[in-house]
């Protein structure tokens, strides 16, 4: 059994429905330490044969056996491994990776071994020294001569310490001096016990071999043994690994650095989309916050005032009255009935408190009153202090204590005159209620109270503590009947729901029992509209993202097309399909992350400028980019970029290595 055996290799290409048989049954055996020259005319199928031996082409008949194991029996992973561990390729046109330095080109193969990074660098430098390029390690391929490039390619092929070196016309692009240098190196490689197979159409080059195989018309014409194979030198076994994402990421970075302007432009383009989205979201939440701020500085949106829904009180008794006294009694009775009907009891309060999301309920009382100060009497509405009255609306003084009253600004103006209304503070105000006592007699409740505060609202309201009203009424034997409840809801988002539940409560007559007033649902609806508008604007801004996704797709396709040959080289060196797709996903990931960062910076800039421009007008930051919006921006940018990379990366991974290598 030989080290490498070719069994009846046949290969044909079909072009325009015509079959062109290139290899017509090749049988050859090779041993380690041999330096084989395959000599043949141009177009004779030498490269085709090398691609088959090198595991790049598997569309052929016959079989290749390595140490007795058939290449045909190997699966994709094993074939990748075969190329990575057993084969070292040297091409006529060098096929160096243009954006990697000489050292990094050699390192590419070394990265597939399990030695430490420091050792890999040391080995790469030693290999470059061996091919006489220790001075050029940090140069790029376009800064080298043809001979130098080929020596880099030899160093790269040797780097993974393969058993077989395949050199396809290694001197085809070189002058005679460089040809001699390259062939000497190849000879020395064979002398170390490796199998070197060189393909050439030059007799001079073929003469370097220990055996010359003459390929003619797709068949072995003759074989000439010139010398014995070299002794095989025992060597330390090399441990291999696949190129990981980190390595592919590094390569992508190097590629992007070389093409920085292109990538900078696309990152800039994508960042515009990201920044418009975060600014739109920031504007939406800023407007929402501003409106909520404006409204809640006047009213408490989570406090809903609930009163009884009452029907009309019957006036039948009044109509039947035959005397003035009976008429008056009937009218008083109507007033008492109305007050009883409107009464919100503690049972009602408990019922309201049981509704989900209701934090507390508090009973209160309101009625109309006459408020007098000196000679001025004003009709006012009296109500007990409750959470709908926000402390921040009190512009002068404070909330009422016992026997104190908080009044609206309009009332204060009526008392003291427009300019001096603030002087109403601490003045004595008399409130008078016309009501009916427990004996059904008309009663006038009168009480002088001290003004504790003035609200900013332009009304004639008077606000007192419940116990103040209670005391006033009971002193005149009038029943205190709370006629509203303040329902405090846990948060704004639940106000609408609670209001619906309140409305749904039916009384014994199966009719709606309560009415409510509050602006929570209004704010909620307003917020919904603002959110809707924000979503529409964000969606429009999202079109920019769609455009950037298309730009990324185009750039990556261009990149795949430009790098087709590089992809072929990587596959020849043993990179897996997955490694190839990682190359493009890494680029997309970088674009996505950098576009997100740039987009957020732009967004912050717009936020700053926008807020500065509008601050004098409304004294409120109208653009508010939240942490969540930023996180969302980064996620969207990265996800879109990765999605954009799907098709190009897939296409790159599926490229045929042989076709990639012959890509012009
Ligand atoms: N993909 C292909 N489709 C069709 N025909 C092909 C294809 N690749 C190669 N051939 C044909 O196969 C023949 C052998 O090509 P190959 O490259 O193996 O020759 P070669 O001996 O290496 O030539 P050279 O010394 O010029 O490199 C050529 O005639 C070529 O036209």
XYZ file of C-alpha atoms and ligand atoms in Angstrom:
695
model
C 0.000 0.000 0.000
C 1.412 3.384 -1.003
C 1.006 6.597 0.951
C -1.159 8.124 -1.773
C -2.849 6.126 -4.536
C -4.829 7.277 -7.543
C -7.160 4.614 -8.887
C -8.482 5.010 -12.392
C -9.258 8.729 -12.062
C -11.590 9.939 -14.784
C -12.999 13.396 -15.224
C -15.063 15.057 -17.908
C -16.536 18.539 -18.269
C -19.758 19.098 -20.140
C -19.780 22.307 -22.105
C -22.652 23.194 -24.445
C -24.031 19.661 -24.144
C -20.703 18.289 -25.273
C -18.716 16.075 -22.999
C -15.026 16.863 -22.876
C -13.088 14.049 -21.221
C -10.036 15.534 -19.468
C -8.694 12.652 -17.412
C -9.015 9.206 -18.934
C -8.129 6.829 -16.152
C -5.103 7.897 -14.125
C -3.422 5.314 -11.934
C -0.502 6.544 -9.858
C 1.120 5.768 -6.516
C 3.089 8.250 -4.425
C 5.283 7.834 -1.365
C 6.390 10.278 1.307
C 9.721 11.908 0.524
C 9.040 11.881 -3.220
C 9.332 15.002 -5.316
C 6.974 14.310 -8.202
C 6.900 16.434 -11.330
C 3.775 16.055 -13.415
C 4.725 17.261 -16.837
C 2.194 18.002 -19.508
C 0.918 20.405 -22.091
C -1.207 23.373 -21.171
C -4.835 22.309 -20.920
C -3.843 18.691 -20.427
C -5.720 18.355 -17.120
C -2.852 18.770 -14.669
C -4.660 21.333 -12.498
C -7.800 19.213 -12.641
C -5.836 16.258 -11.287
C -4.257 18.401 -8.530
C -7.678 19.669 -7.441
C -8.852 16.071 -7.153
C -5.787 15.018 -5.133
C -6.083 18.158 -2.988
C -9.690 17.369 -2.061
C -11.108 20.465 -3.760
C -12.924 18.603 -6.517
C -15.044 15.562 -5.817
C -16.901 15.304 -9.101
C -14.839 12.552 -10.673
C -14.798 8.794 -11.198
C -12.214 6.529 -9.632
C -10.765 6.966 -6.192
C -7.947 8.582 -4.240
C -6.607 6.625 -1.276
C -4.574 8.193 1.507
C -2.884 5.596 3.628
C -5.521 3.201 2.294
C -8.478 5.413 3.181
C -10.695 6.433 0.293
C -11.420 10.157 -0.099
C -14.812 9.091 -1.428
C -15.705 7.646 1.958
C -15.059 10.977 3.678
C -17.850 13.332 4.601
C -17.667 17.143 4.243
C -16.076 17.614 7.675
C -13.470 14.966 7.011
C -12.661 16.528 3.642
C -12.196 19.938 5.292
C -9.906 18.235 7.774
C -8.016 16.473 4.969
C -7.289 19.793 3.283
C -6.419 21.423 6.595
C -4.088 18.727 7.903
C -2.747 16.788 4.954
C -2.527 19.169 2.017
C -0.523 22.338 1.472
C -1.443 24.231 -1.707
C 0.866 26.432 -3.755
C -0.725 28.151 -6.765
C 0.714 29.567 -9.954
C -0.736 32.997 -9.207
C 0.221 32.897 -5.509
C -3.302 33.584 -4.193
C -2.169 35.557 -1.187
C -4.808 37.434 0.800
C -4.212 40.992 -0.316
C -5.276 42.790 2.879
C -3.173 40.619 5.175
C 0.526 41.223 5.771
C 3.087 38.622 4.779
C 3.182 37.420 8.383
C -0.621 37.223 8.651
C -0.856 35.293 5.397
C 1.408 32.643 6.881
C -0.391 32.875 10.222
C -3.642 31.983 8.447
C -2.508 28.361 8.182
C -0.920 28.378 11.608
C -4.225 29.515 13.120
C -5.530 26.079 12.243
C -3.034 24.451 14.598
C -3.366 24.208 18.319
C -0.097 25.902 19.246
C -0.031 29.079 21.318
C -0.194 32.447 19.560
C 3.388 33.295 20.551
C 4.601 29.971 19.152
C 2.607 30.521 15.960
C 4.232 33.928 15.426
C 7.640 32.404 16.087
C 6.988 29.566 13.621
C 5.700 31.976 10.973
C 8.823 34.078 11.355
C 11.043 31.010 11.102
C 9.239 29.881 7.937
C 9.605 33.337 6.413
C 13.278 33.272 7.307
C 13.587 29.903 5.628
C 12.160 31.328 2.377
C 14.332 34.428 2.767
C 11.633 36.928 3.665
C 12.433 37.811 7.238
C 12.701 41.484 6.209
C 9.264 41.569 4.598
C 7.064 40.217 7.389
C 4.987 43.377 7.752
C 4.653 44.177 4.078
C 1.501 43.584 2.088
C 1.448 41.273 -0.996
C 1.200 44.189 -3.431
C 4.538 45.429 -2.092
C 6.324 42.187 -3.084
C 7.859 40.811 -6.281
C 6.425 37.679 -7.920
C 9.190 35.488 -6.521
C 8.671 36.900 -3.044
C 4.948 36.305 -3.268
C 5.479 32.704 -4.220
C 7.867 32.244 -1.312
C 5.186 33.601 1.023
C 2.772 31.088 -0.510
C 5.291 28.291 0.131
C 5.726 29.407 3.739
C 1.939 29.461 4.124
C 1.600 25.965 2.622
C 4.266 24.674 4.990
C 2.825 26.400 8.044
C 0.242 23.762 8.850
C 2.946 21.082 8.501
C 1.035 19.032 5.889
C 2.214 15.648 4.553
C 1.564 16.593 0.932
C 2.526 19.803 -0.851
C 0.705 20.406 -4.118
C 2.365 23.042 -6.244
C 0.320 23.909 -9.356
C 2.688 25.604 -11.795
C 4.533 27.283 -8.913
C 7.010 28.931 -11.255
C 4.612 29.748 -14.068
C 4.716 33.463 -13.273
C 8.400 33.659 -12.340
C 11.658 34.438 -14.113
C 14.424 31.845 -14.237
C 16.252 33.158 -11.169
C 13.136 33.077 -9.021
C 12.168 29.733 -10.566
C 15.414 28.239 -9.357
C 14.985 29.685 -5.858
C 11.418 28.402 -5.544
C 12.295 24.943 -6.888
C 15.227 24.718 -4.483
C 12.882 25.407 -1.601
C 10.402 22.793 -2.835
C 13.245 20.340 -3.214
C 14.325 20.969 0.373
C 10.741 20.349 1.517
C 10.728 16.960 -0.189
C 14.119 16.271 1.358
C 12.430 16.582 4.753
C 10.269 13.609 3.898
C 7.133 15.310 2.600
C 5.430 14.304 -0.615
C 5.794 17.227 -3.038
C 3.762 17.092 -6.244
C 4.607 19.808 -8.723
C 2.710 20.416 -11.915
C 4.546 22.026 -14.797
C 4.778 22.207 -18.526
C 8.465 23.011 -18.313
C 10.965 20.160 -18.654
C 13.529 22.267 -16.794
C 11.243 22.595 -13.788
C 10.211 18.932 -14.002
C 13.859 17.914 -13.808
C 13.990 18.961 -10.137
C 11.794 15.980 -9.262
C 12.811 12.543 -8.075
C 10.204 11.210 -10.496
C 8.680 12.745 -13.625
C 5.179 11.702 -14.657
C 4.290 12.607 -18.202
C 0.608 13.412 -18.639
C -0.603 13.466 -22.186
C -4.156 13.537 -23.558
C -5.593 12.749 -20.137
C -3.459 9.675 -19.628
C -0.091 8.828 -18.070
C 2.224 8.636 -20.998
C 5.309 7.553 -19.115
C 7.034 7.807 -15.768
C 10.712 8.464 -15.238
C 12.315 7.768 -11.884
C 15.317 10.046 -11.401
C 16.168 9.416 -7.788
C 15.033 7.509 -4.726
C 12.515 9.069 -2.388
C 13.997 10.971 0.541
C 13.979 9.428 3.969
C 10.968 10.232 6.045
C 11.939 12.231 9.102
C 9.999 11.508 12.277
C 8.254 14.647 13.429
C 6.197 15.778 16.348
C 2.528 15.262 15.480
C 0.733 18.581 14.979
C -2.635 19.127 16.647
C -5.190 20.975 14.560
C -8.330 22.964 15.022
C -10.812 24.796 12.852
C -10.736 28.542 12.263
C -13.016 29.928 14.971
C -15.326 32.958 14.784
C -12.660 35.031 16.537
C -10.163 34.411 13.776
C -12.725 35.158 11.065
C -13.715 38.291 12.970
C -10.096 39.408 13.043
C -9.816 38.827 9.305
C -12.978 40.813 8.719
C -11.569 43.670 10.755
C -8.401 43.610 8.669
C -10.436 43.577 5.475
C -12.650 46.427 6.649
C -9.617 48.435 7.680
C -8.194 48.124 4.170
C -11.555 49.193 2.687
C -12.322 51.688 5.429
C -13.916 54.373 3.300
C -16.519 52.022 1.859
C -17.407 50.669 5.272
C -17.363 54.087 6.887
C -19.915 55.282 4.334
C -22.218 52.345 4.908
C -21.904 52.680 8.680
C -22.701 56.365 8.322
C -25.714 55.544 6.127
C -27.051 52.971 8.561
C -26.464 55.259 11.517
C -28.801 57.849 9.977
C -31.595 55.284 10.088
C -30.829 54.322 13.666
C -30.557 57.918 14.830
C -33.857 58.886 13.187
C -35.590 56.008 14.913
C -34.254 56.809 18.378
C -34.926 60.524 17.899
C -38.521 59.807 16.815
C -39.038 57.560 19.826
C -37.397 60.195 22.030
C -39.592 62.914 20.573
C -42.707 60.811 21.130
C -41.909 60.104 24.750
C -40.800 63.714 25.270
C -44.100 65.072 23.929
C -46.028 62.542 25.989
C -44.103 63.485 29.129
C -44.568 67.160 28.429
C -48.318 66.864 27.969
C -48.704 64.669 31.017
C -46.595 67.087 32.981
C -48.702 70.020 31.857
C -51.981 68.294 32.651
C -50.976 66.693 35.931
C -49.685 69.995 37.250
C -53.342 71.118 37.209
C -55.245 67.994 38.096
C -54.742 64.577 39.584
C -55.477 62.133 36.751
C -55.525 59.023 38.941
C -58.243 60.395 41.235
C -61.761 59.937 39.902
C -64.705 61.723 41.430
C -67.731 59.430 41.673
C -71.273 60.560 42.425
C -74.610 58.819 42.455
C -76.679 58.808 39.320
C -79.997 60.029 40.551
C -83.368 60.302 38.932
C -85.793 63.165 39.258
C -87.423 63.613 42.641
C -91.189 63.406 42.493
C -92.980 66.721 42.830
C -96.381 65.102 43.284
C -96.700 66.122 46.952
C -95.949 69.717 46.093
C -98.693 69.708 43.450
C -101.211 68.200 45.819
C -100.450 70.720 48.548
C -103.462 72.735 49.524
C -101.813 75.133 51.934
C -98.664 77.209 51.855
C -97.302 75.242 54.830
C -97.973 71.911 53.108
C -96.313 73.231 49.950
C -93.214 74.301 51.873
C -93.072 70.953 53.685
C -93.295 69.154 50.332
C -90.479 71.256 48.894
C -88.312 70.578 51.956
C -89.115 66.877 51.670
C -88.049 66.921 47.998
C -84.723 68.463 49.017
C -84.193 65.811 51.704
C -85.116 63.022 49.255
C -82.688 64.443 46.670
C -79.910 64.580 49.278
C -80.682 61.013 50.374
C -80.709 59.792 46.785
C -77.385 61.456 46.107
C -75.777 60.195 49.291
C -72.695 58.073 48.764
C -72.665 55.732 51.727
C -69.800 53.812 53.310
C -71.308 50.682 51.714
C -70.967 52.397 48.339
C -67.407 53.376 49.225
C -66.581 49.765 50.042
C -68.113 48.622 46.779
C -65.947 51.092 44.879
C -62.853 50.194 46.894
C -63.288 46.549 45.905
C -62.671 47.340 42.230
C -59.307 46.082 40.988
C -56.558 48.755 40.862
C -58.451 51.039 43.304
C -56.079 52.061 46.073
C -58.554 53.886 48.302
C -61.890 55.676 48.336
C -62.667 58.769 50.310
C -66.107 60.274 50.830
C -66.694 63.939 50.258
C -69.436 66.536 50.145
C -70.230 69.377 47.848
C -72.992 71.899 47.686
C -73.575 75.416 46.531
C -73.116 78.202 48.999
C -73.044 81.937 49.469
C -69.644 83.250 50.458
C -69.541 86.718 52.026
C -66.744 89.024 52.945
C -67.684 92.358 54.373
C -70.317 93.615 51.937
C -69.496 91.288 49.086
C -71.486 88.106 48.639
C -70.615 85.619 45.940
C -72.274 82.379 44.912
C -69.693 79.674 45.370
C -69.386 75.923 45.311
C -68.346 74.343 48.547
C -66.591 71.030 48.612
C -64.665 69.037 51.126
C -60.930 68.753 50.678
C -59.955 65.747 48.568
C -57.078 64.304 46.484
C -58.305 65.858 43.232
C -57.155 69.181 44.638
C -53.400 69.120 44.161
C -51.205 71.000 46.602
C -49.239 72.358 43.656
C -52.362 74.224 42.503
C -52.342 76.234 45.774
C -50.479 79.362 44.841
C -50.739 81.181 48.160
C -51.078 79.744 51.655
C -51.930 76.135 52.329
C -54.659 73.507 52.514
C -57.471 74.245 54.971
C -57.328 73.134 58.606
C -60.297 73.064 60.998
C -62.527 76.085 60.467
C -60.344 77.197 57.613
C -61.096 77.524 53.938
C -59.148 77.300 50.712
C -60.596 79.562 48.036
C -60.347 79.960 44.276
C -58.506 82.991 42.907
C -61.667 84.490 41.436
C -63.286 84.560 44.865
C -60.156 86.130 46.355
C -60.303 88.812 43.648
C -63.972 89.489 44.401
C -63.106 89.865 48.084
C -60.016 92.036 47.792
C -59.978 93.432 44.273
C -58.022 92.143 41.304
C -54.626 93.428 42.315
C -54.781 92.692 46.015
C -56.343 89.282 45.876
C -53.416 87.773 47.759
C -54.488 89.788 50.775
C -57.544 87.488 51.119
C -55.199 85.176 52.988
C -56.132 84.901 56.693
C -59.271 86.994 56.141
C -62.589 85.813 57.590
C -65.020 84.515 55.020
C -68.584 83.635 55.912
C -70.221 80.733 54.121
C -73.951 80.287 54.214
C -75.861 77.175 53.148
C -79.598 77.077 52.678
C -80.687 73.549 53.618
C -83.244 71.444 55.431
C -82.761 70.047 58.906
C -83.700 66.665 60.334
C -87.123 67.998 61.252
C -87.787 68.804 57.617
C -87.563 72.513 58.349
C -85.603 74.971 56.282
C -82.314 75.741 57.996
C -79.575 78.228 57.241
C -76.123 77.075 58.160
C -73.714 79.913 58.553
C -70.085 79.768 59.513
C -67.206 82.163 59.447
C -63.969 80.557 58.312
C -60.410 81.779 57.953
C -58.875 81.756 54.457
C -55.890 79.375 54.623
C -54.959 79.444 50.959
C -55.751 80.582 47.427
C -55.634 78.224 44.451
C -54.477 79.174 41.016
C -57.830 78.238 39.440
C -59.987 81.091 38.317
C -63.154 80.051 40.161
C -65.146 80.801 43.259
C -64.699 77.433 44.931
C -64.412 77.101 48.679
C -62.745 74.033 50.090
C -63.074 72.995 53.714
C -62.292 69.940 55.769
C -65.128 67.376 56.033
C -65.154 67.779 59.789
C -65.683 71.543 59.406
C -68.797 70.984 57.290
C -69.979 68.209 59.579
C -69.675 70.466 62.600
C -71.463 73.322 60.818
C -74.353 71.072 59.765
C -74.803 69.148 62.994
C -74.846 72.396 64.919
C -78.027 73.201 63.019
C -79.401 69.651 63.256
C -78.779 69.044 59.540
C -77.713 65.552 58.451
C -74.257 65.319 56.861
C -74.675 63.235 53.727
C -71.488 62.767 51.653
C -72.442 63.026 47.998
C -69.268 62.015 46.178
C -66.410 59.635 46.607
C -62.879 60.117 45.407
C -61.601 56.869 44.004
C -57.810 56.763 43.967
C -56.438 54.460 41.254
C -52.974 52.875 41.417
C -51.758 54.156 38.052
C -52.801 56.123 35.021
C -52.869 53.140 32.709
C -55.625 51.570 34.828
C -57.883 54.609 35.058
C -59.931 53.780 31.986
C -60.475 50.228 33.130
C -61.623 51.319 36.602
C -63.901 53.950 35.097
C -65.530 51.309 32.934
C -66.044 49.103 35.976
C -67.610 51.992 37.921
C -69.964 52.645 35.041
C -70.890 48.978 34.890
C -72.070 48.813 38.510
C -75.845 48.453 38.525
C -78.184 49.391 41.336
C -81.214 47.441 42.573
C -83.179 48.959 39.665
C -80.656 47.339 37.233
C -79.623 50.788 36.113
C -76.234 52.459 36.135
C -75.563 53.523 39.721
C -72.659 55.937 39.476
C -71.403 58.820 37.399
C -67.771 59.777 37.362
C -65.652 62.742 36.398
C -61.933 62.544 35.867
C -59.457 63.265 33.136
C -57.489 60.024 33.438
C -59.198 58.500 30.416
C -58.611 61.663 28.451
C -54.896 61.560 29.232
C -54.858 57.875 28.453
C -56.497 58.465 25.059
C -54.124 61.351 24.432
C -51.178 59.124 25.246
C -52.535 56.482 22.894
C -52.727 59.021 20.073
C -49.215 60.279 20.783
C -47.929 56.700 20.841
C -49.699 56.027 17.569
C -48.189 59.133 15.987
C -44.770 58.165 17.371
C -45.098 54.681 15.932
C -46.042 56.062 12.541
C -43.078 58.467 12.588
C -40.764 55.700 13.808
C -42.079 53.489 11.034
C -41.305 56.185 8.483
C -37.824 56.534 9.993
C -37.584 52.746 9.760
C -37.650 53.074 5.970
C -34.153 54.521 6.320
C -33.205 51.289 8.037
C -34.652 49.254 5.210
C -32.543 51.272 2.792
C -29.480 50.699 4.943
C -30.223 46.957 5.060
C -30.277 46.945 1.269
C -27.002 48.917 1.218
C -25.427 46.337 3.535
C -26.657 43.509 1.317
C -25.179 45.197 -1.751
C -21.842 45.886 -0.054
C -21.613 42.326 1.220
C -22.431 40.916 -2.218
C -19.725 43.124 -3.699
C -17.422 41.900 -0.961
C -18.221 38.246 -1.735
C -17.607 38.849 -5.397
C -14.294 40.624 -4.734
C -13.196 37.961 -2.328
C -14.243 34.893 -4.315
C -10.651 33.862 -4.929
C -9.810 34.431 -1.263
C -12.734 32.206 -0.343
C -11.291 29.515 -2.638
C -7.892 29.874 -0.969
C -9.421 29.634 2.492
C -11.319 26.506 1.493
C -8.116 25.055 0.009
C -6.362 25.752 3.307
C -9.077 23.838 5.121
C -11.590 26.484 6.178
C -15.102 25.122 6.569
C -18.184 26.539 4.828
C -19.229 27.871 8.201
C -15.922 29.741 8.567
C -16.561 31.426 5.242
C -20.046 32.554 6.250
C -18.638 33.793 9.579
C -16.380 36.080 7.583
C -19.430 37.987 6.315
C -21.492 37.755 9.468
C -18.530 39.263 11.319
C -18.514 42.172 8.863
C -22.259 42.646 9.252
C -21.996 42.485 13.021
C -19.293 45.133 12.987
C -21.341 47.341 10.669
C -24.397 46.872 12.899
C -22.590 47.679 16.142
C -20.670 50.654 14.760
C -23.780 52.010 13.005
C -25.670 51.698 16.286
C -22.963 53.537 18.213
C -22.730 56.246 15.570
C -26.542 56.412 15.356
C -26.864 56.832 19.109
C -24.215 59.551 19.124
C -26.093 61.377 16.350
C -29.333 60.813 18.261
C -27.841 62.304 21.415
C -26.592 65.237 19.338
C -30.047 65.827 17.832
C -31.576 65.515 21.263
C -29.226 68.136 22.644
C -29.736 70.546 19.766
C -33.518 70.031 19.632
C -33.965 70.546 23.343
C -31.733 73.585 23.333
C -33.654 75.140 20.445
C -37.057 74.634 22.066
C -36.130 75.141 25.712
C -36.803 78.876 25.756
C -40.262 78.238 24.394
C -41.567 75.552 26.709
C -38.901 75.100 29.379
C -39.136 71.386 28.976
C -36.871 68.838 27.219
C -39.079 67.811 24.323
C -36.798 65.002 23.055
C -36.181 62.316 25.629
C -34.247 59.311 24.317
C -34.736 56.586 26.878
C -32.332 53.779 27.752
C -34.836 51.332 26.309
C -34.892 53.238 22.995
C -31.091 53.154 22.882
C -31.031 49.442 23.607
C -33.742 48.965 20.991
C -31.688 50.979 18.492
C -28.612 48.815 19.060
C -30.643 45.613 18.795
C -32.436 46.708 15.629
C -29.169 47.790 14.024
C -27.393 44.522 14.817
C -30.355 42.320 13.883
C -30.933 44.144 10.576
C -27.244 43.910 9.686
C -27.120 40.206 10.478
C -30.308 39.592 8.499
C -28.799 41.518 5.598
C -25.754 39.241 5.770
C -27.802 36.036 5.560
C -27.999 35.744 1.783
C -24.455 36.953 0.936
C -22.908 34.783 3.663
C -24.883 31.778 2.491
C -23.824 32.386 -1.084
C -20.164 32.757 -0.071
C -20.233 29.537 1.936
C -21.711 27.616 -0.977
C -19.121 28.755 -3.521
C -17.334 25.896 -5.190
C -13.643 26.029 -4.166
C -12.330 25.091 -7.613
C -14.485 27.680 -9.384
C -13.568 30.264 -6.740
C -9.876 29.681 -7.299
C -10.227 30.165 -11.054
C -12.361 33.307 -10.565
C -11.054 36.238 -12.561
N -14.996 24.451 -15.176
C -14.650 23.983 -16.372
N -15.603 23.791 -17.294
C -15.302 23.312 -18.499
N -14.053 22.993 -18.880
C -13.055 23.145 -18.007
C -13.299 23.654 -16.698
N -12.133 23.705 -16.034
C -11.182 23.255 -16.880
N -11.745 22.931 -18.051
C -11.054 22.391 -19.197
O -10.309 21.279 -18.770
C -9.084 21.243 -19.430
C -7.962 20.986 -18.430
O -7.833 22.099 -17.618
P -6.684 22.170 -16.529
O -6.767 23.492 -15.926
O -6.735 20.986 -15.682
O -5.401 22.072 -17.469
P -3.893 22.280 -17.106
O -3.190 21.131 -17.661
O -3.720 22.545 -15.675
O -3.567 23.564 -17.953
P -2.554 24.757 -17.608
O -1.179 24.155 -17.634
O -2.743 25.717 -18.726
O -2.941 25.293 -16.282
C -8.939 22.523 -20.191
O -9.131 22.267 -21.569
C -10.054 23.372 -19.710
O -10.628 24.099 -20.779
